[in-house]
Amino acid sequence: MNKSKDFLRAIVDEDLKSGKYKEIVTRFPPEPNGFPHIGHAKSIYINFGIARDFKGHCNLRMDDTDPSKEDTKYVEALKDAVQWLGFDWGDNLYFTSNYFPRIYDYAIKLIKMGKAYVDSLSEEEIRLYRGTVTEAGKRSKYANRSIEENLDLFERMKNGEFKDGEHVLRAKIDMSAPNMKMRDPLLYRIRHAHHFRTGDDWCIYPMYDFAHCLSDYIEGVSHSICTLEFENNRAIYDWVLDTLKLEPPRPYQHEFARLGINYTVMSKRKLLELVEGGQVSGWDDPRMPTIAGYKRRGYTPESILNFCEQIGIAKANSMVDVSQLEFCIRDDLNKKVPRVMCVLDPIKVVIENYDRYEEIDASYYPHDVPKEGSRKLPFSKEIYIERGDFMQNPPKGYFRLTPTQPVRLKHAYIISCSEVVKDSNGNITEIKARYYPESKSGSDTSGIKVKSAIQWVSAKEAKRVEVRLYDRLFLAEAPEGVEDINPNSLKIIKNALVEPAVISEKPDVRFQFEREGYFYADPVDYSDEKPVFNKIVGLKDSWGKKAKSVKPKPQSKKLHVEGEVAPMSEVEQKLFDNYTKNLGLNSEISNTLARDEQLSHFFKEALCEFNSPIGIANIIANEVARELKDKRVDDLKFTPKQLAQLVKIVENGTISNKISKQVFEEMVKTGENPSQIVQTKGLVQISDPAKIEPIIDEIIAKNPDNVAKFRAGNTKLLGFFVGLVLKNTGGKANPKVVNELVAKKLNT
RNA sequence: UGGGGUGUAGCCAAGCGGUAAGGCAACUGGUUUUGGUCCAGUCAUUCAGGGGUUCGAAUCCCUUCACCCCAUCCA
């Protein structure tokens, strides 16, 4: 119930409450230049999910401002992905190219405002003029063209009078801005290319930074959610919208960390490399982290959505473990999918004492899956079992068939091994076995206990199928490129054997091959003549894990280097010395104050009002410093004098230190006098034990569990009780007194 | 290096001055005709490091460190 919201939802919630927006509008804005991957799924889930949760809507917008890379086939793939994941954009499918005329008009407006100019520097020069991260850039000599000239040139750019690269339109912002993105960003470039939607109507195209914010605005988007690498672009986003003085409400950009999953790559470039290099069969290769890949592999949309839900949304760059995804698909399929039997690596078993043929009625689902359904399972003298399910010299803990250990054939009888037939090389070619007639599944009266039940298929009735086993595409946890590729990521088994029910089923159905994993009929290569199954994911395998030796993970202890602190100036040093030697401040506080001119000045003034250096210094170095982080002293609503008064009433015991923070907050907001605030809010400290004790008694009575825990030695809980008492008194109880009383009462 | 961000367990991730949520992974044990599922339990004396403020700090202040993003006429 009390589920915590992610930071984006918290922002949306706030914006709705404050009345900033009437309706929440988000958008999923991919560039149609490649196939969507699971990172897009996260973005889709966030944008459509937030819209759904707040009863707004989400637009699907193709960000098609670069005609050289985009294509209709990608817009189809993108639409497919959104639909497959179960989201609906309704009528809200848009293209940035729809807005080209309006974006052009906005550009004209900027030119007329003197905020944009046509630059005729070469590409090379523009880069040079931009400067570097540490050096300011310099403005182009074309920046001071007249508005008329700019208008004329821009129109002629649009009319196709110039070649690619001859001119660009740039925003006139600041060539020395510390944010590189703000150094007169390009707004339009000339590109004589055929656009897949607007054809040859345009030969100038807006850049992302100009088109995106305006498209959002045009569509009435409220929250423009994108990934972290656009943080620096937010300044332009705001600049364009603000400079144009567009009628509110306008959209704001918020960034989250893109999805990374280990043992795979997620960038379009690297994905394309795999496709073009032939490392995979295409964008929909079941090993690809593309939506098309997962779809073909047999992942369900529910499992992907659930994965997106589980990984959360935050701003920390992170890499999610694939096992989290694998859990999601197993978890989903476990509840849904029929169990059938398949033998991947067959070895023949001849049941010497069985000469009949029967069809066993076998349930598709285990007892714990509440679904109905069964099929006829043919059983006969000759069957196949998995080669790995028999061992002549088994290790300890082996549960399957051995010369001395019987095993159950799932849904059928218990058998035991009577003879092992080998070829001249010593390889096992056949197992002779005997069955126990009274051990039939469901009516077992044999009394034989087995440790395991294994899958099998009847030799005559079994069907041959191709099974494709997939492993991770890369060997490295954070692969760089093809050099890290896993050469064994695909293993094809041409002649696996399945029970007949498997291929009589209709396509697009998933199975669990019992004890093996989940499988999906390949939607591309499957045919009646040649059935092909993709392994979606294996079952958890605690035996296989145990059998393999587990490698211990090396744990490195974090080492830390102490960095160098910048030296103080002479003035600062003098102040510092004065603070420590004459006023008795500790070095940390002295340091903070001495190094900040605003703080030291504030301190000096406050001291004139009330001479308590330590008290005043503490609150300035802590609380005032916080307020001054994004403000200047002149913008503060309270004065040094008022601050000194605050310290005074703390020191004379009128209010507690805790309450002083509350009073301070109020001073920040209103600039009122501290004593006034204390009076109107009734914040005077309660130190009388007689008033506090009954509250403590009540709380102790209400929390017997925690009292017991405390008495059992969990002394951390003292804070819990103190907190409750303080909460109960509105923070007014004297915490020192409360601490003492609580400790006393709990210990008796 | 200037600017913008981020550091909570092996991996994600809540937390916003008062008992360190949850999921994955891992590990016990139980159930089981899947070595699956399910169930019960274990798994952070501590939040990148160091200091400070406070009765009390993952949360506030100072400082150091590490990592990511920005110098495409890509998005």
CSV table of N, CA, C and O in Angstrom, one decimal, chain A residues 664-715:
chain,number,residue,atom,x,y,z
A,664,PHE,N,14.4,28.0,12.3
A,664,PHE,CA,15.2,28.5,11.2
A,664,PHE,C,14.6,28.4,9.8
A,664,PHE,O,14.6,29.3,9.0
A,665,GLU,N,14.0,27.2,9.6
A,665,GLU,CA,13.3,27.0,8.3
A,665,GLU,C,12.2,28.1,8.1
A,665,GLU,O,12.1,28.6,7.0
A,666,GLU,N,11.5,28.4,9.2
A,666,GLU,CA,10.5,29.4,9.1
A,666,GLU,C,11.1,30.8,8.8
A,666,GLU,O,10.6,31.6,8.0
A,667,MET,N,12.3,31.1,9.4
A,667,MET,CA,13.0,32.3,9.2
A,667,MET,C,13.4,32.4,7.7
A,667,MET,O,13.3,33.5,7.1
A,668,VAL,N,13.8,31.3,7.2
A,668,VAL,CA,14.2,31.3,5.8
A,668,VAL,C,13.1,31.7,4.9
A,668,VAL,O,13.2,32.4,3.9
A,669,LYS,N,11.9,31.1,5.2
A,669,LYS,CA,10.7,31.3,4.4
A,669,LYS,C,10.1,32.7,4.6
A,669,LYS,O,9.8,33.4,3.6
A,670,THR,N,10.0,33.2,5.8
A,670,THR,CA,9.3,34.4,6.1
A,670,THR,C,10.1,35.6,6.5
A,670,THR,O,9.7,36.7,6.4
A,671,GLY,N,11.3,35.3,7.1
A,671,GLY,CA,12.1,36.4,7.6
A,671,GLY,C,11.6,37.0,8.9
A,671,GLY,O,12.0,38.0,9.3
A,672,GLU,N,10.7,36.2,9.5
A,672,GLU,CA,10.1,36.7,10.8
A,672,GLU,C,11.2,36.6,11.9
A,672,GLU,O,12.2,35.8,11.8
A,673,ASN,N,11.0,37.3,13.0
A,673,ASN,CA,11.8,37.1,14.2
A,673,ASN,C,11.7,35.8,14.8
A,673,ASN,O,10.5,35.3,15.0
A,674,PRO,N,12.8,35.2,15.3
A,674,PRO,CA,12.7,33.9,15.9
A,674,PRO,C,11.7,33.8,17.1
A,674,PRO,O,10.9,32.9,17.2
A,675,SER,N,11.8,34.8,18.0
A,675,SER,CA,10.9,34.8,19.2
A,675,SER,C,9.5,34.9,18.8
A,675,SER,O,8.6,34.3,19.4
A,676,GLN,N,9.2,35.6,17.7
A,676,GLN,CA,7.9,35.7,17.2
A,676,GLN,C,7.4,34.4,16.7
A,676,GLN,O,6.2,33.9,17.0
A,677,ILE,N,8.2,33.7,16.0
A,677,ILE,CA,7.8,32.4,15.5
A,677,ILE,C,7.6,31.4,16.6
A,677,ILE,O,6.6,30.7,16.6
A,678,VAL,N,8.4,31.4,17.6
A,678,VAL,CA,8.3,30.6,18.7
A,678,VAL,C,6.9,30.8,19.4
A,678,VAL,O,6.2,29.9,19.8
A,679,GLN,N,6.6,32.1,19.5
A,679,GLN,CA,5.4,32.4,20.2
A,679,GLN,C,4.1,32.0,19.4
A,679,GLN,O,3.3,31.3,19.9
A,680,THR,N,4.1,32.4,18.1
A,680,THR,CA,2.9,32.1,17.4
A,680,THR,C,2.7,30.6,17.2
A,680,THR,O,1.6,30.1,17.1
A,681,LYS,N,3.8,29.8,17.1
A,681,LYS,CA,3.7,28.4,16.9
A,681,LYS,C,3.7,27.6,18.2
A,681,LYS,O,3.5,26.4,18.2
A,682,GLY,N,3.9,28.3,19.3
A,682,GLY,CA,4.0,27.6,20.6
A,682,GLY,C,5.0,26.6,20.7
A,682,GLY,O,4.8,25.4,20.9
A,683,LEU,N,6.2,27.0,20.4
A,683,LEU,CA,7.3,26.0,20.3
A,683,LEU,C,8.2,25.9,21.6
A,683,LEU,O,9.3,25.3,21.5
A,684,VAL,N,7.8,26.5,22.6
A,684,VAL,CA,8.6,26.5,23.8
A,684,VAL,C,8.9,25.1,24.3
A,684,VAL,O,8.0,24.3,24.3
A,685,GLN,N,10.1,24.9,24.7
A,685,GLN,CA,10.6,23.6,25.1
A,685,GLN,C,9.9,23.1,26.4
A,685,GLN,O,9.7,23.8,27.3
A,686,ILE,N,9.6,21.8,26.4
A,686,ILE,CA,9.1,21.1,27.6
A,686,ILE,C,10.2,20.4,28.3
A,686,ILE,O,10.7,19.4,27.7
A,687,SER,N,10.6,20.8,29.5
A,687,SER,CA,11.7,20.1,30.2
A,687,SER,C,11.2,19.4,31.4
A,687,SER,O,11.9,18.7,32.1
A,688,ASP,N,10.0,19.7,31.8
A,688,ASP,CA,9.4,19.2,33.1
A,688,ASP,C,9.2,17.7,33.0
A,688,ASP,O,8.3,17.3,32.2
A,689,PRO,N,9.9,16.9,33.7
A,689,PRO,CA,9.7,15.4,33.7
A,689,PRO,C,8.3,15.0,34.0
A,689,PRO,O,7.8,14.1,33.4
A,690,ALA,N,7.6,15.8,34.8
A,690,ALA,CA,6.2,15.4,35.1
A,690,ALA,C,5.3,15.4,33.9
A,690,ALA,O,4.3,14.7,33.8
A,691,LYS,N,5.7,16.3,33.0
A,691,LYS,CA,4.8,16.3,31.7
A,691,LYS,C,5.3,15.3,30.7
A,691,LYS,O,4.5,14.8,29.9
A,692,ILE,N,6.5,14.9,30.8
A,692,ILE,CA,7.0,14.0,29.8
A,692,ILE,C,6.8,12.6,30.1
A,692,ILE,O,6.5,11.7,29.3
A,693,GLU,N,6.9,12.3,31.4
A,693,GLU,CA,6.8,10.9,31.9
A,693,GLU,C,5.5,10.1,31.4
A,693,GLU,O,5.6,9.0,31.0
A,694,PRO,N,4.4,10.8,31.6
A,694,PRO,CA,3.1,10.0,31.1
A,694,PRO,C,3.2,9.6,29.7
A,694,PRO,O,2.7,8.6,29.3
A,695,ILE,N,3.8,10.5,28.9
A,695,ILE,CA,3.9,10.2,27.4
A,695,ILE,C,4.8,9.0,27.2
A,695,ILE,O,4.5,8.1,26.4
A,696,ILE,N,5.9,9.0,27.9
A,696,ILE,CA,6.8,7.8,27.8
A,696,ILE,C,6.1,6.5,28.3
A,696,ILE,O,6.2,5.5,27.6
A,697,ASP,N,5.4,6.6,29.3
A,697,ASP,CA,4.7,5.4,29.9
A,697,ASP,C,3.7,4.9,28.8
A,697,ASP,O,3.7,3.7,28.6
A,698,GLU,N,3.0,5.8,28.2
A,698,GLU,CA,2.1,5.4,27.2
A,698,GLU,C,2.8,4.7,26.0
A,698,GLU,O,2.3,3.6,25.5
A,699,ILE,N,3.9,5.3,25.6
A,699,ILE,CA,4.6,4.7,24.4
A,699,ILE,C,5.2,3.3,24.8
A,699,ILE,O,5.1,2.4,24.0
A,700,ILE,N,5.7,3.2,26.0
A,700,ILE,CA,6.2,1.9,26.4
A,700,ILE,C,5.1,0.9,26.4
A,700,ILE,O,5.3,-0.3,26.0
A,701,ALA,N,4.0,1.3,26.9
A,701,ALA,CA,2.8,0.3,26.9
A,701,ALA,C,2.4,-0.1,25.6
A,701,ALA,O,2.0,-1.2,25.3
A,702,LYS,N,2.5,0.8,24.6
A,702,LYS,CA,2.0,0.5,23.2
A,702,LYS,C,3.0,-0.3,22.4
A,702,LYS,O,2.7,-0.8,21.4
A,703,ASN,N,4.3,-0.4,22.9
A,703,ASN,CA,5.3,-1.0,22.1
A,703,ASN,C,6.0,-2.1,22.8
A,703,ASN,O,7.3,-2.1,23.0
A,704,PRO,N,5.3,-3.1,23.3
A,704,PRO,CA,5.9,-4.2,24.1
A,704,PRO,C,7.0,-4.9,23.4
A,704,PRO,O,8.0,-5.3,24.0
A,705,ASP,N,6.8,-5.1,22.1
A,705,ASP,CA,7.8,-5.9,21.3
A,705,ASP,C,9.2,-5.2,21.3
A,705,ASP,O,10.2,-5.8,21.6
A,706,ASN,N,9.1,-3.9,21.1
A,706,ASN,CA,10.4,-3.2,21.0
A,706,ASN,C,11.0,-3.0,22.4
A,706,ASN,O,12.2,-2.9,22.5
A,707,VAL,N,10.1,-2.9,23.4
A,707,VAL,CA,10.6,-2.8,24.7
A,707,VAL,C,11.4,-4.1,25.0
A,707,VAL,O,12.6,-4.1,25.5
A,708,ALA,N,10.8,-5.2,24.7
A,708,ALA,CA,11.5,-6.5,24.9
A,708,ALA,C,12.8,-6.6,24.1
A,708,ALA,O,13.9,-7.0,24.7
A,709,LYS,N,12.8,-6.1,22.9
A,709,LYS,CA,14.0,-6.1,22.1
A,709,LYS,C,15.1,-5.3,22.7
A,709,LYS,O,16.3,-5.6,22.8
A,710,PHE,N,14.6,-4.1,23.2
A,710,PHE,CA,15.6,-3.2,23.8
A,710,PHE,C,16.2,-3.9,25.0
A,710,PHE,O,17.5,-3.9,25.2
A,711,ARG,N,15.4,-4.5,25.8
A,711,ARG,CA,15.9,-5.1,27.1
A,711,ARG,C,16.8,-6.3,26.7
A,711,ARG,O,17.6,-6.7,27.5
A,712,ALA,N,16.5,-6.9,25.5
A,712,ALA,CA,17.4,-8.0,25.1
A,712,ALA,C,18.7,-7.5,24.6
A,712,ALA,O,19.6,-8.3,24.2
A,713,GLY,N,18.9,-6.2,24.5
A,713,GLY,CA,20.2,-5.8,24.2
A,713,GLY,C,20.3,-4.9,22.9
A,713,GLY,O,21.3,-4.4,22.5
A,714,ASN,N,19.1,-4.7,22.3
A,714,ASN,CA,19.1,-3.8,21.1
A,714,ASN,C,19.0,-2.4,21.5
A,714,ASN,O,18.0,-1.8,21.5
A,715,THR,N,20.2,-1.8,21.8
A,715,THR,CA,20.2,-0.5,22.4
A,715,THR,C,19.9,0.6,21.3
A,715,THR,O,19.6,1.8,21.7
